Amino acid sequence: MKNLSMRDALRAALHEEMIRDERVFLMGEEIGKWQGTHRVTRGFYEEFGAERVRDTPISEMAIAGVATGAAMAGLRPVAEMMTINFAFLAFDAIINHAAKIHYMFNGQFTVPLVVRAATGWGNQATATHSHTPEPIWAHFPGLIVGCPSNAYDAKGMLKAAIRDENPILFTEVIALYPKPSPIPDEEYLIPIGESAVKREGDDVTIVSYGRGVEWSLEAAETLAKEDIQAEVIDIRWLRPLDMSKTLASFKKTNRCVVVEESLPHYSFGSEIAAQLQEAAFDYMDAPVKRVSALDVPLPYARDIELMALPNAQKVVQAVKEVL
Amino acid sequence: MATKIESLTKETLLEWYREIVLIRKFENMCHHLYFEEKDPARKITGVYLHLATGSEATHVGAVKALGVDDHVITAYRDHGIAIARGVDPNRVMAEMMGKRTGTSGGKGGSMHLADRSVNFWGGYAIVGGHVPLGVGIALKEKYVKSGSAVLCFVGDGALNNGYFHEAANMAQVWKLPIVFLIENNLVGMGTRIEESSGQTNPVKRAAGYGMKEGPSVDGQNIVEVYEAVKAELDWSRENGPVLMESRTYRFEGHGVSDKQFDARDDLKGELAIWEARDPINVLADHIKKKYKNIDDELAKLDTEATQVVNEAVEYAVNSPAPDYNDLIANVYVALTPEYRTR
């Protein structure tokens, strides 16, 4: 057992999978000689060489599309989008090709592709570089979407993703890269489509993923001081969406707050709320409350940027509104 | 031309003749089943049907240049390429009719034919979207050092979106074994190449990528297409990508909704010029010049092709439609049913 940052846990996952399976290769902007914009691939170019750690041109459509073709042909590409903001350029390649090909050709081809992308608002990164758009991608059948909330999950989820036969968008919250978790020495995988209870409690269910889990856990500690016990569910995979733990928790607490770093309209929170009222209406003692980013493009100035974003205090406040 | 044709056997030329005639008859039958057929059980329905009529020599000649372990990928005008690569015409017609026995189980339709067993990687309907896929397949072949190459058809219209630009550049940076064959039929949907492209000579774009500028061939002449594509594929195995062009024409318009030849008198003149160089006649003339008294044999092949098409129609008509289990199958590989439908 040792403490690793999420950055190093992801790096360990990639490293182990590249050693295990030589069909696994990496491609993306600045991942090789530059050592990776977020340093997740630090040292890989030197260790594995240019065939398996492929620096690409600034060509998001081709990064996703070429990786999709290579996956169809039998390799196991892990493509990196420097940030999810740039993956919008690859939307068609990922949604209309990677995610559709298995179905559209009736199973003749598989696309064992992982697209890694850094996500979340940065420090004053501004409107075009501050997206957390996982729910948009998770809208489409055929694609798997995962986003870990800590280093431990990140390692097990990424290894599972690389071994899976489906195309996967795997987003990594930039703010979580430096944060450590204890990582076991032995290998472990976190199955695709498995959510987790991150804190137990009987009074309210808080559902989140990614950065929101951190705010939710922080809020739960604050609430505990007032003798309010929150149960925190980390969805981990937005698609396939595992509602089992959320539903079980909700049937116990009868109250729910959904926390998301992303925008409120047509969102993660909307989906969780809709599914809860469909499946557990009789257990509902209060409306499902959503804590989301404010419905604006993110600005530069620090004061108003922070105003637009969720935080633990907003989660505490939302919980009190549903109690 | 004459010297090249002599390097091909009579059997090969007759087989090519059979295939381009088959594709023509297949496409004409599709046209008939879409527009004229009254029986709903026999009709081809839907909004998309892009016929290869007029482009048969480009399709068959290029595909015949592939080795068995080579690959071909294309856009949505894919019927002829599928048949030329050896996909069973029965299953192609079944896909047209949305039947479970179709190449894609009735889930892909006319634009999404594919057959993994013959390395036909499909037709794709987002313009340019298949180009990086082809580059990815080439990347795999180079990665495993197989010596196989990829033939990627690219319409002249697809040259102008980002997919082609990004994929071509990446293929060149990595020296991947792929031939980009520009199927230049002079028009992208309804917009002519001189209205859509600053550079109207497609192969000149190669310079922008540092790529080999391949030849521009007469796309109505199957032998010329075959010889050139074969040479460029072999070059690409060792050296990297090539951009080449086959100049051809579509006799039917963009798709079934396109009435271009009804609405545009000026194009009727152009169509007549190209119809005079119908790829079937070009090949038949060469064969007749070389082999005397061959008319009966050609007529026999015509009859055989008609039989194959008729049989394909009956096969498709008598095949079952897909059902609910097909509807929800193959969304994902190996996920449980609750994930498939939620």
mmCIF file of N, CA, C and O in Angstrom, chain A residues 22 24-25 27 51-52 54-57 59-62 65-66 68-70 72-73 75 92-93 96-97 102-110 141-144 165-166 193 239-240 271 275 278, chain B residues 103-105 107-108 112-116 120-124 126 129-130 132-133 135-137 139-140 143-144 162-163 166-167 169-170 173-174 176 326-333 335 339 342:
data_model
loop_
_atom_site.group_PDB
_atom_site.id
_atom_site.type_symbol
_atom_site.label_atom_id
_atom_site.label_comp_id
_atom_site.label_asym_id
_atom_site.label_seq_id
_atom_site.Cartn_x
_atom_site.Cartn_y
_atom_site.Cartn_z
ATOM 1 N N GLU A 22 0.730 -5.834 -25.424
ATOM 2 C CA GLU A 22 1.461 -4.939 -26.338
ATOM 3 C C GLU A 22 0.600 -4.356 -27.442
ATOM 4 O O GLU A 22 1.046 -3.507 -28.208
ATOM 5 N N VAL A 24 -1.782 -2.502 -26.596
ATOM 6 C CA VAL A 24 -2.143 -1.210 -26.008
ATOM 7 C C VAL A 24 -1.102 -0.172 -26.419
ATOM 8 O O VAL A 24 0.101 -0.382 -26.241
ATOM 9 N N PHE A 25 -1.565 0.920 -27.000
ATOM 10 C CA PHE A 25 -0.652 2.015 -27.320
ATOM 11 C C PHE A 25 -1.356 3.341 -27.055
ATOM 12 O O PHE A 25 -2.574 3.397 -26.910
ATOM 13 N N MET A 27 -1.890 7.500 -28.013
ATOM 14 C CA MET A 27 -1.718 8.564 -28.995
ATOM 15 C C MET A 27 -2.405 9.835 -28.503
ATOM 16 O O MET A 27 -3.449 9.778 -27.864
ATOM 17 N N GLU A 51 6.550 4.193 -31.346
ATOM 18 C CA GLU A 51 5.457 3.406 -31.928
ATOM 19 C C GLU A 51 4.301 3.268 -30.956
ATOM 20 O O GLU A 51 3.138 3.223 -31.361
ATOM 21 N N ARG A 52 4.617 3.176 -29.675
ATOM 22 C CA ARG A 52 3.557 2.928 -28.688
ATOM 23 C C ARG A 52 3.159 4.185 -27.920
ATOM 24 O O ARG A 52 2.165 4.170 -27.202
ATOM 25 N N ARG A 54 2.566 7.750 -29.203
ATOM 26 C CA ARG A 54 2.567 8.462 -30.472
ATOM 27 C C ARG A 54 2.142 9.908 -30.280
ATOM 28 O O ARG A 54 0.978 10.189 -29.997
ATOM 29 N N ASP A 55 3.099 10.801 -30.435
ATOM 30 C CA ASP A 55 2.773 12.222 -30.468
ATOM 31 C C ASP A 55 2.012 12.504 -31.754
ATOM 32 O O ASP A 55 2.437 12.100 -32.843
ATOM 33 N N THR A 56 0.913 13.218 -31.631
ATOM 34 C CA THR A 56 0.089 13.494 -32.814
ATOM 35 C C THR A 56 0.136 14.975 -33.162
ATOM 36 O O THR A 56 0.471 15.807 -32.326
ATOM 37 N N PRO A 57 -0.245 15.288 -34.381
ATOM 38 C CA PRO A 57 -0.530 16.691 -34.706
ATOM 39 C C PRO A 57 -1.737 17.168 -33.882
ATOM 40 O O PRO A 57 -2.432 16.359 -33.262
ATOM 41 N N SER A 59 -4.932 17.543 -33.993
ATOM 42 C CA SER A 59 -5.931 17.012 -34.932
ATOM 43 C C SER A 59 -6.907 16.130 -34.180
ATOM 44 O O SER A 59 -6.853 14.905 -34.278
ATOM 45 N N GLU A 60 -7.811 16.747 -33.449
ATOM 46 C CA GLU A 60 -8.680 15.945 -32.584
ATOM 47 C C GLU A 60 -9.567 14.989 -33.366
ATOM 48 O O GLU A 60 -9.814 13.862 -32.937
ATOM 49 N N MET A 61 -10.081 15.431 -34.525
ATOM 50 C CA MET A 61 -10.922 14.539 -35.337
ATOM 51 C C MET A 61 -10.149 13.297 -35.725
ATOM 52 O O MET A 61 -10.659 12.180 -35.695
ATOM 53 N N ALA A 62 -8.904 13.500 -36.100
ATOM 54 C CA ALA A 62 -8.099 12.361 -36.552
ATOM 55 C C ALA A 62 -7.609 11.535 -35.370
ATOM 56 O O ALA A 62 -7.495 10.317 -35.482
ATOM 57 N N GLY A 65 -10.643 9.511 -34.644
ATOM 58 C CA GLY A 65 -11.020 8.659 -35.778
ATOM 59 C C GLY A 65 -9.976 7.605 -36.089
ATOM 60 O O GLY A 65 -10.311 6.441 -36.342
ATOM 61 N N VAL A 66 -8.722 7.977 -36.068
ATOM 62 C CA VAL A 66 -7.653 7.005 -36.347
ATOM 63 C C VAL A 66 -7.593 5.971 -35.223
ATOM 64 O O VAL A 66 -7.437 4.776 -35.475
ATOM 65 N N THR A 68 -10.076 5.002 -33.478
ATOM 66 C CA THR A 68 -11.238 4.133 -33.693
ATOM 67 C C THR A 68 -10.931 3.068 -34.750
ATOM 68 O O THR A 68 -11.215 1.883 -34.564
ATOM 69 N N GLY A 69 -10.324 3.488 -35.848
ATOM 70 C CA GLY A 69 -9.953 2.525 -36.891
ATOM 71 C C GLY A 69 -8.957 1.497 -36.383
ATOM 72 O O GLY A 69 -9.086 0.299 -36.668
ATOM 73 N N ALA A 70 -7.976 1.947 -35.623
ATOM 74 C CA ALA A 70 -6.971 1.017 -35.089
ATOM 75 C C ALA A 70 -7.624 0.035 -34.126
ATOM 76 O O ALA A 70 -7.266 -1.152 -34.088
ATOM 77 N N MET A 72 -10.817 -0.955 -34.243
ATOM 78 C CA MET A 72 -11.590 -1.886 -35.075
ATOM 79 C C MET A 72 -10.695 -2.982 -35.637
ATOM 80 O O MET A 72 -11.099 -4.129 -35.783
ATOM 81 N N ALA A 73 -9.459 -2.585 -35.966
ATOM 82 C CA ALA A 73 -8.539 -3.520 -36.619
ATOM 83 C C ALA A 73 -7.817 -4.421 -35.622
ATOM 84 O O ALA A 73 -7.064 -5.297 -36.031
ATOM 85 N N LEU A 75 -6.115 -3.349 -32.455
ATOM 86 C CA LEU A 75 -5.243 -2.770 -31.429
ATOM 87 C C LEU A 75 -6.107 -2.265 -30.257
ATOM 88 O O LEU A 75 -7.327 -2.314 -30.310
ATOM 89 N N ASP A 92 -18.000 14.010 -33.550
ATOM 90 C CA ASP A 92 -18.513 13.111 -34.595
ATOM 91 C C ASP A 92 -17.745 11.796 -34.629
ATOM 92 O O ASP A 92 -18.336 10.727 -34.759
ATOM 93 N N ALA A 93 -16.426 11.893 -34.514
ATOM 94 C CA ALA A 93 -15.619 10.668 -34.568
ATOM 95 C C ALA A 93 -15.980 9.738 -33.408
ATOM 96 O O ALA A 93 -16.037 8.514 -33.569
ATOM 97 N N ASN A 96 -20.538 9.459 -33.641
ATOM 98 C CA ASN A 96 -21.112 8.905 -34.871
ATOM 99 C C ASN A 96 -20.311 7.733 -35.420
ATOM 100 O O ASN A 96 -20.796 7.018 -36.298
ATOM 101 N N HIS A 97 -19.103 7.570 -34.940
ATOM 102 C CA HIS A 97 -18.302 6.447 -35.434
ATOM 103 C C HIS A 97 -17.996 5.460 -34.307
ATOM 104 O O HIS A 97 -18.563 4.385 -34.280
ATOM 105 N N HIS A 102 -20.271 -0.661 -33.759
ATOM 106 C CA HIS A 102 -20.601 -2.029 -33.340
ATOM 107 C C HIS A 102 -22.062 -2.344 -33.669
ATOM 108 O O HIS A 102 -22.377 -3.423 -34.181
ATOM 109 N N TYR A 103 -22.927 -1.402 -33.395
ATOM 110 C CA TYR A 103 -24.359 -1.608 -33.627
ATOM 111 C C TYR A 103 -24.709 -1.555 -35.109
ATOM 112 O O TYR A 103 -25.407 -2.414 -35.640
ATOM 113 N N MET A 104 -24.203 -0.538 -35.769
ATOM 114 C CA MET A 104 -24.623 -0.252 -37.139
ATOM 115 C C MET A 104 -24.246 -1.366 -38.106
ATOM 116 O O MET A 104 -24.945 -1.609 -39.090
ATOM 117 N N PHE A 105 -23.133 -2.040 -37.815
ATOM 118 C CA PHE A 105 -22.724 -3.171 -38.655
ATOM 119 C C PHE A 105 -23.049 -4.497 -37.976
ATOM 120 O O PHE A 105 -22.464 -5.523 -38.273
ATOM 121 N N ASN A 106 -23.967 -4.439 -37.036
ATOM 122 C CA ASN A 106 -24.533 -5.617 -36.389
ATOM 123 C C ASN A 106 -23.486 -6.517 -35.737
ATOM 124 O O ASN A 106 -23.530 -7.727 -35.880
ATOM 125 N N GLY A 107 -22.557 -5.891 -35.053
ATOM 126 C CA GLY A 107 -21.606 -6.662 -34.256
ATOM 127 C C GLY A 107 -20.381 -7.159 -34.999
ATOM 128 O O GLY A 107 -19.544 -7.843 -34.413
ATOM 129 N N GLN A 108 -20.256 -6.831 -36.288
ATOM 130 C CA GLN A 108 -19.083 -7.312 -37.039
ATOM 131 C C GLN A 108 -17.781 -6.718 -36.529
ATOM 132 O O GLN A 108 -16.731 -7.339 -36.605
ATOM 133 N N PHE A 109 -17.848 -5.477 -36.062
ATOM 134 C CA PHE A 109 -16.644 -4.803 -35.567
ATOM 135 C C PHE A 109 -16.828 -4.466 -34.095
ATOM 136 O O PHE A 109 -17.937 -4.148 -33.654
ATOM 137 N N THR A 110 -15.746 -4.517 -33.363
ATOM 138 C CA THR A 110 -15.747 -3.981 -32.008
ATOM 139 C C THR A 110 -14.767 -2.818 -31.966
ATOM 140 O O THR A 110 -13.842 -2.732 -32.779
ATOM 141 N N PRO A 141 -26.233 5.960 -26.674
ATOM 142 C CA PRO A 141 -25.972 4.535 -26.521
ATOM 143 C C PRO A 141 -24.802 4.105 -27.399
ATOM 144 O O PRO A 141 -24.624 4.611 -28.502
ATOM 145 N N GLY A 142 -24.024 3.189 -26.888
ATOM 146 C CA GLY A 142 -22.850 2.717 -27.612
ATOM 147 C C GLY A 142 -21.561 3.183 -26.979
ATOM 148 O O GLY A 142 -20.531 2.538 -27.128
ATOM 149 N N LEU A 143 -21.612 4.312 -26.295
ATOM 150 C CA LEU A 143 -20.422 4.836 -25.625
ATOM 151 C C LEU A 143 -20.543 4.569 -24.123
ATOM 152 O O LEU A 143 -21.632 4.651 -23.563
ATOM 153 N N ILE A 144 -19.420 4.261 -23.497
ATOM 154 C CA ILE A 144 -19.348 4.183 -22.034
ATOM 155 C C ILE A 144 -18.656 5.455 -21.562
ATOM 156 O O ILE A 144 -17.719 5.929 -22.209
ATOM 157 N N GLU A 165 -14.193 -4.152 -24.212
ATOM 158 C CA GLU A 165 -14.305 -4.227 -25.677
ATOM 159 C C GLU A 165 -15.074 -3.044 -26.272
ATOM 160 O O GLU A 165 -15.224 -2.955 -27.489
ATOM 161 N N ASN A 166 -15.572 -2.162 -25.434
ATOM 162 C CA ASN A 166 -16.407 -1.056 -25.919
ATOM 163 C C ASN A 166 -15.636 0.253 -25.963
ATOM 164 O O ASN A 166 -14.647 0.426 -25.248
ATOM 165 N N GLY A 193 -19.642 0.285 -14.873
ATOM 166 C CA GLY A 193 -21.055 0.345 -14.512
ATOM 167 C C GLY A 193 -21.309 -0.026 -13.072
ATOM 168 O O GLY A 193 -22.393 -0.531 -12.745
ATOM 169 N N ARG A 239 -22.432 6.168 -17.864
ATOM 170 C CA ARG A 239 -23.075 5.205 -18.759
ATOM 171 C C ARG A 239 -22.171 4.004 -18.886
ATOM 172 O O ARG A 239 -21.005 4.204 -19.215
ATOM 173 N N PRO A 240 -22.594 2.796 -18.637
ATOM 174 C CA PRO A 240 -23.927 2.454 -18.153
ATOM 175 C C PRO A 240 -24.153 2.955 -16.731
ATOM 176 O O PRO A 240 -23.248 2.880 -15.893
ATOM 177 N N GLU A 271 -31.228 13.624 -14.931
ATOM 178 C CA GLU A 271 -31.411 12.194 -15.181
ATOM 179 C C GLU A 271 -31.628 11.433 -13.879
ATOM 180 O O GLU A 271 -32.524 10.592 -13.777
ATOM 181 N N GLN A 275 -35.070 9.483 -12.886
ATOM 182 C CA GLN A 275 -35.098 8.039 -12.609
ATOM 183 C C GLN A 275 -35.613 7.763 -11.193
ATOM 184 O O GLN A 275 -36.299 6.763 -10.963
ATOM 185 N N GLU A 278 -39.354 8.056 -11.212
ATOM 186 C CA GLU A 278 -39.965 6.923 -11.924
ATOM 187 C C GLU A 278 -39.953 5.658 -11.074
ATOM 188 O O GLU A 278 -40.911 4.899 -11.049
ATOM 189 N N THR B 103 -26.204 -7.638 -44.794
ATOM 190 C CA THR B 103 -24.803 -7.597 -44.330
ATOM 191 C C THR B 103 -24.702 -6.988 -42.939
ATOM 192 O O THR B 103 -23.805 -7.326 -42.179
ATOM 193 N N SER B 104 -25.594 -6.080 -42.609
ATOM 194 C CA SER B 104 -25.586 -5.469 -41.287
ATOM 195 C C SER B 104 -26.861 -5.808 -40.521
ATOM 196 O O SER B 104 -27.306 -5.044 -39.658
ATOM 197 N N GLY B 105 -27.436 -6.947 -40.858
ATOM 198 C CA GLY B 105 -28.619 -7.402 -40.134
ATOM 199 C C GLY B 105 -29.819 -6.496 -40.291
ATOM 200 O O GLY B 105 -30.732 -6.520 -39.464
ATOM 201 N N LYS B 107 -29.672 -3.323 -40.002
ATOM 202 C CA LYS B 107 -29.526 -2.177 -39.102
ATOM 203 C C LYS B 107 -28.675 -1.050 -39.697
ATOM 204 O O LYS B 107 -28.580 0.037 -39.122
ATOM 205 N N GLY B 108 -28.037 -1.330 -40.805
ATOM 206 C CA GLY B 108 -27.169 -0.317 -41.404
ATOM 207 C C GLY B 108 -27.783 0.345 -42.623
ATOM 208 O O GLY B 108 -27.690 1.546 -42.802
ATOM 209 N N HIS B 112 -24.485 1.633 -45.140
ATOM 210 C CA HIS B 112 -23.630 0.998 -44.133
ATOM 211 C C HIS B 112 -23.502 -0.494 -44.381
ATOM 212 O O HIS B 112 -23.788 -1.309 -43.515
ATOM 213 N N LEU B 113 -23.068 -0.824 -45.587
ATOM 214 C CA LEU B 113 -22.733 -2.208 -45.882
ATOM 215 C C LEU B 113 -21.349 -2.479 -45.319
ATOM 216 O O LEU B 113 -20.508 -1.585 -45.275
ATOM 217 N N ALA B 114 -21.097 -3.693 -44.883
ATOM 218 C CA ALA B 114 -19.744 -4.078 -44.478
ATOM 219 C C ALA B 114 -19.678 -5.582 -44.422
ATOM 220 O O ALA B 114 -20.700 -6.258 -44.233
ATOM 221 N N ASP B 115 -18.490 -6.116 -44.596
ATOM 222 C CA ASP B 115 -18.277 -7.545 -44.415
ATOM 223 C C ASP B 115 -16.849 -7.764 -43.943
ATOM 224 O O ASP B 115 -15.900 -7.715 -44.728
ATOM 225 N N ARG B 116 -16.741 -7.978 -42.655
ATOM 226 C CA ARG B 116 -15.420 -8.152 -42.029
ATOM 227 C C ARG B 116 -14.666 -9.325 -42.644
ATOM 228 O O ARG B 116 -13.442 -9.302 -42.720
ATOM 229 N N PHE B 120 -13.792 -5.836 -46.009
ATOM 230 C CA PHE B 120 -14.546 -4.656 -46.475
ATOM 231 C C PHE B 120 -15.085 -3.972 -45.222
ATOM 232 O O PHE B 120 -16.008 -4.469 -44.575
ATOM 233 N N TRP B 121 -14.481 -2.849 -44.879
ATOM 234 C CA TRP B 121 -14.702 -2.221 -43.572
ATOM 235 C C TRP B 121 -15.878 -1.273 -43.560
ATOM 236 O O TRP B 121 -16.127 -0.614 -42.556
ATOM 237 N N GLY B 122 -16.546 -1.215 -44.677
ATOM 238 C CA GLY B 122 -17.810 -0.523 -44.621
ATOM 239 C C GLY B 122 -17.938 0.708 -45.462
ATOM 240 O O GLY B 122 -16.967 1.320 -45.890
ATOM 241 N N GLY B 123 -19.190 1.021 -45.622
ATOM 242 C CA GLY B 123 -19.610 2.294 -46.125
ATOM 243 C C GLY B 123 -19.965 3.154 -44.923
ATOM 244 O O GLY B 123 -20.499 2.656 -43.929
ATOM 245 N N TYR B 124 -19.672 4.428 -45.034
ATOM 246 C CA TYR B 124 -19.925 5.372 -43.937
ATOM 247 C C TYR B 124 -20.612 6.606 -44.496
ATOM 248 O O TYR B 124 -20.287 7.051 -45.599
ATOM 249 N N ILE B 126 -21.203 9.765 -42.867
ATOM 250 C CA ILE B 126 -20.812 11.122 -42.511
ATOM 251 C C ILE B 126 -19.625 11.453 -43.413
ATOM 252 O O ILE B 126 -18.573 10.806 -43.323
ATOM 253 N N GLY B 129 -15.876 10.917 -42.630
ATOM 254 C CA GLY B 129 -15.700 10.237 -41.342
ATOM 255 C C GLY B 129 -14.956 8.921 -41.424
ATOM 256 O O GLY B 129 -14.324 8.498 -40.449
ATOM 257 N N HIS B 130 -15.020 8.273 -42.577
ATOM 258 C CA HIS B 130 -14.338 6.984 -42.705
ATOM 259 C C HIS B 130 -12.848 7.138 -42.995
ATOM 260 O O HIS B 130 -12.107 6.166 -42.884
ATOM 261 N N PRO B 132 -10.286 8.815 -41.427
ATOM 262 C CA PRO B 132 -9.414 8.439 -40.311
ATOM 263 C C PRO B 132 -9.555 6.973 -39.902
ATOM 264 O O PRO B 132 -8.582 6.389 -39.409
ATOM 265 N N LEU B 133 -10.718 6.383 -40.103
ATOM 266 C CA LEU B 133 -10.844 4.957 -39.788
ATOM 267 C C LEU B 133 -9.895 4.155 -40.669
ATOM 268 O O LEU B 133 -9.204 3.244 -40.190
ATOM 269 N N VAL B 135 -7.190 5.217 -42.006
ATOM 270 C CA VAL B 135 -5.822 5.495 -41.541
ATOM 271 C C VAL B 135 -5.520 4.661 -40.295
ATOM 272 O O VAL B 135 -4.408 4.138 -40.129
ATOM 273 N N GLY B 136 -6.517 4.502 -39.432
ATOM 274 C CA GLY B 136 -6.323 3.680 -38.234
ATOM 275 C C GLY B 136 -6.074 2.218 -38.568
ATOM 276 O O GLY B 136 -5.262 1.547 -37.921
ATOM 277 N N ILE B 137 -6.765 1.723 -39.592
ATOM 278 C CA ILE B 137 -6.529 0.338 -40.022
ATOM 279 C C ILE B 137 -5.103 0.211 -40.573
ATOM 280 O O ILE B 137 -4.389 -0.759 -40.288
ATOM 281 N N LEU B 139 -2.629 2.060 -39.675
ATOM 282 C CA LEU B 139 -1.749 2.134 -38.509
ATOM 283 C C LEU B 139 -1.569 0.755 -37.880
ATOM 284 O O LEU B 139 -0.457 0.351 -37.537
ATOM 285 N N LYS B 140 -2.657 0.033 -37.759
ATOM 286 C CA LYS B 140 -2.557 -1.319 -37.191
ATOM 287 C C LYS B 140 -1.650 -2.196 -38.050
ATOM 288 O O LYS B 140 -0.801 -2.923 -37.521
ATOM 289 N N TYR B 143 1.817 -1.272 -37.435
ATOM 290 C CA TYR B 143 2.159 -1.605 -36.037
ATOM 291 C C TYR B 143 2.559 -3.071 -35.932
ATOM 292 O O TYR B 143 3.488 -3.417 -35.213
ATOM 293 N N VAL B 144 1.844 -3.939 -36.651
ATOM 294 C CA VAL B 144 2.152 -5.379 -36.581
ATOM 295 C C VAL B 144 3.039 -5.817 -37.750
ATOM 296 O O VAL B 144 3.292 -7.009 -37.918
ATOM 297 N N GLY B 162 -12.675 18.675 -42.549
ATOM 298 C CA GLY B 162 -11.493 18.509 -41.706
ATOM 299 C C GLY B 162 -11.032 17.076 -41.564
ATOM 300 O O GLY B 162 -9.844 16.825 -41.346
ATOM 301 N N TYR B 163 -11.944 16.149 -41.693
ATOM 302 C CA TYR B 163 -11.543 14.751 -41.552
ATOM 303 C C TYR B 163 -10.433 14.391 -42.529
ATOM 304 O O TYR B 163 -9.431 13.770 -42.162
ATOM 305 N N GLU B 166 -7.043 16.253 -41.675
ATOM 306 C CA GLU B 166 -6.348 15.761 -40.483
ATOM 307 C C GLU B 166 -5.833 14.340 -40.678
ATOM 308 O O GLU B 166 -4.717 14.008 -40.269
ATOM 309 N N ALA B 167 -6.666 13.518 -41.292
ATOM 310 C CA ALA B 167 -6.276 12.117 -41.455
ATOM 311 C C ALA B 167 -5.148 11.963 -42.473
ATOM 312 O O ALA B 167 -4.222 11.161 -42.276
ATOM 313 N N ASN B 169 -2.862 14.168 -43.237
ATOM 314 C CA ASN B 169 -1.625 14.654 -42.631
ATOM 315 C C ASN B 169 -1.053 13.629 -41.657
ATOM 316 O O ASN B 169 0.151 13.341 -41.663
ATOM 317 N N MET B 170 -1.917 13.059 -40.819
ATOM 318 C CA MET B 170 -1.436 12.085 -39.838
ATOM 319 C C MET B 170 -0.871 10.848 -40.529
ATOM 320 O O MET B 170 0.162 10.302 -40.125
ATOM 321 N N VAL B 173 2.566 11.802 -41.702
ATOM 322 C CA VAL B 173 3.523 11.933 -40.597
ATOM 323 C C VAL B 173 4.019 10.547 -40.169
ATOM 324 O O VAL B 173 5.194 10.350 -39.885
ATOM 325 N N TRP B 174 3.110 9.596 -40.171
ATOM 326 C CA TRP B 174 3.457 8.244 -39.694
ATOM 327 C C TRP B 174 3.766 7.278 -40.832
ATOM 328 O O TRP B 174 3.967 6.093 -40.598
ATOM 329 N N LEU B 176 2.019 5.756 -43.220
ATOM 330 C CA LEU B 176 1.174 4.563 -43.128
ATOM 331 C C LEU B 176 0.805 4.034 -44.515
ATOM 332 O O LEU B 176 0.688 4.799 -45.472
ATOM 333 N N ASP B 326 -33.228 -8.107 -32.163
ATOM 334 C CA ASP B 326 -32.208 -7.495 -33.025
ATOM 335 C C ASP B 326 -32.071 -6.001 -32.718
ATOM 336 O O ASP B 326 -30.979 -5.450 -32.734
ATOM 337 N N LEU B 327 -33.219 -5.380 -32.455
ATOM 338 C CA LEU B 327 -33.213 -3.937 -32.167
ATOM 339 C C LEU B 327 -32.273 -3.597 -31.014
ATOM 340 O O LEU B 327 -31.548 -2.604 -31.061
ATOM 341 N N ILE B 328 -32.286 -4.430 -29.976
ATOM 342 C CA ILE B 328 -31.490 -4.098 -28.787
ATOM 343 C C ILE B 328 -30.149 -4.828 -28.746
ATOM 344 O O ILE B 328 -29.373 -4.629 -27.800
ATOM 345 N N ALA B 329 -29.851 -5.624 -29.772
ATOM 346 C CA ALA B 329 -28.579 -6.361 -29.774
ATOM 347 C C ALA B 329 -27.441 -5.490 -30.287
ATOM 348 O O ALA B 329 -27.630 -4.628 -31.140
ATOM 349 N N ASN B 330 -26.264 -5.731 -29.750
ATOM 350 C CA ASN B 330 -25.020 -5.120 -30.245
ATOM 351 C C ASN B 330 -24.948 -3.605 -30.050
ATOM 352 O O ASN B 330 -24.265 -2.919 -30.805
ATOM 353 N N VAL B 331 -25.655 -3.108 -29.055
ATOM 354 C CA VAL B 331 -25.396 -1.716 -28.662
ATOM 355 C C VAL B 331 -24.018 -1.659 -27.987
ATOM 356 O O VAL B 331 -23.202 -0.786 -28.267
ATOM 357 N N TYR B 332 -23.812 -2.616 -27.117
ATOM 358 C CA TYR B 332 -22.500 -2.779 -26.471
ATOM 359 C C TYR B 332 -22.052 -4.217 -26.640
ATOM 360 O O TYR B 332 -22.851 -5.104 -26.913
ATOM 361 N N VAL B 333 -20.787 -4.435 -26.410
ATOM 362 C CA VAL B 333 -20.267 -5.796 -26.317
ATOM 363 C C VAL B 333 -20.421 -6.243 -24.860
ATOM 364 O O VAL B 333 -19.936 -5.580 -23.947
ATOM 365 N N LEU B 335 -22.620 -6.384 -22.346
ATOM 366 C CA LEU B 335 -23.183 -5.721 -21.173
ATOM 367 C C LEU B 335 -24.532 -6.387 -20.890
ATOM 368 O O LEU B 335 -25.159 -6.949 -21.768
ATOM 369 N N TYR B 339 -28.559 -2.612 -19.090
ATOM 370 C CA TYR B 339 -27.753 -1.513 -19.607
ATOM 371 C C TYR B 339 -28.071 -1.235 -21.070
ATOM 372 O O TYR B 339 -27.945 -0.134 -21.542
ATOM 373 N N ARG B 342 -31.604 0.822 -21.111
ATOM 374 C CA ARG B 342 -31.868 2.008 -20.282
ATOM 375 C C ARG B 342 -31.144 3.194 -20.841
ATOM 376 O O ARG B 342 -29.938 3.154 -20.973
#
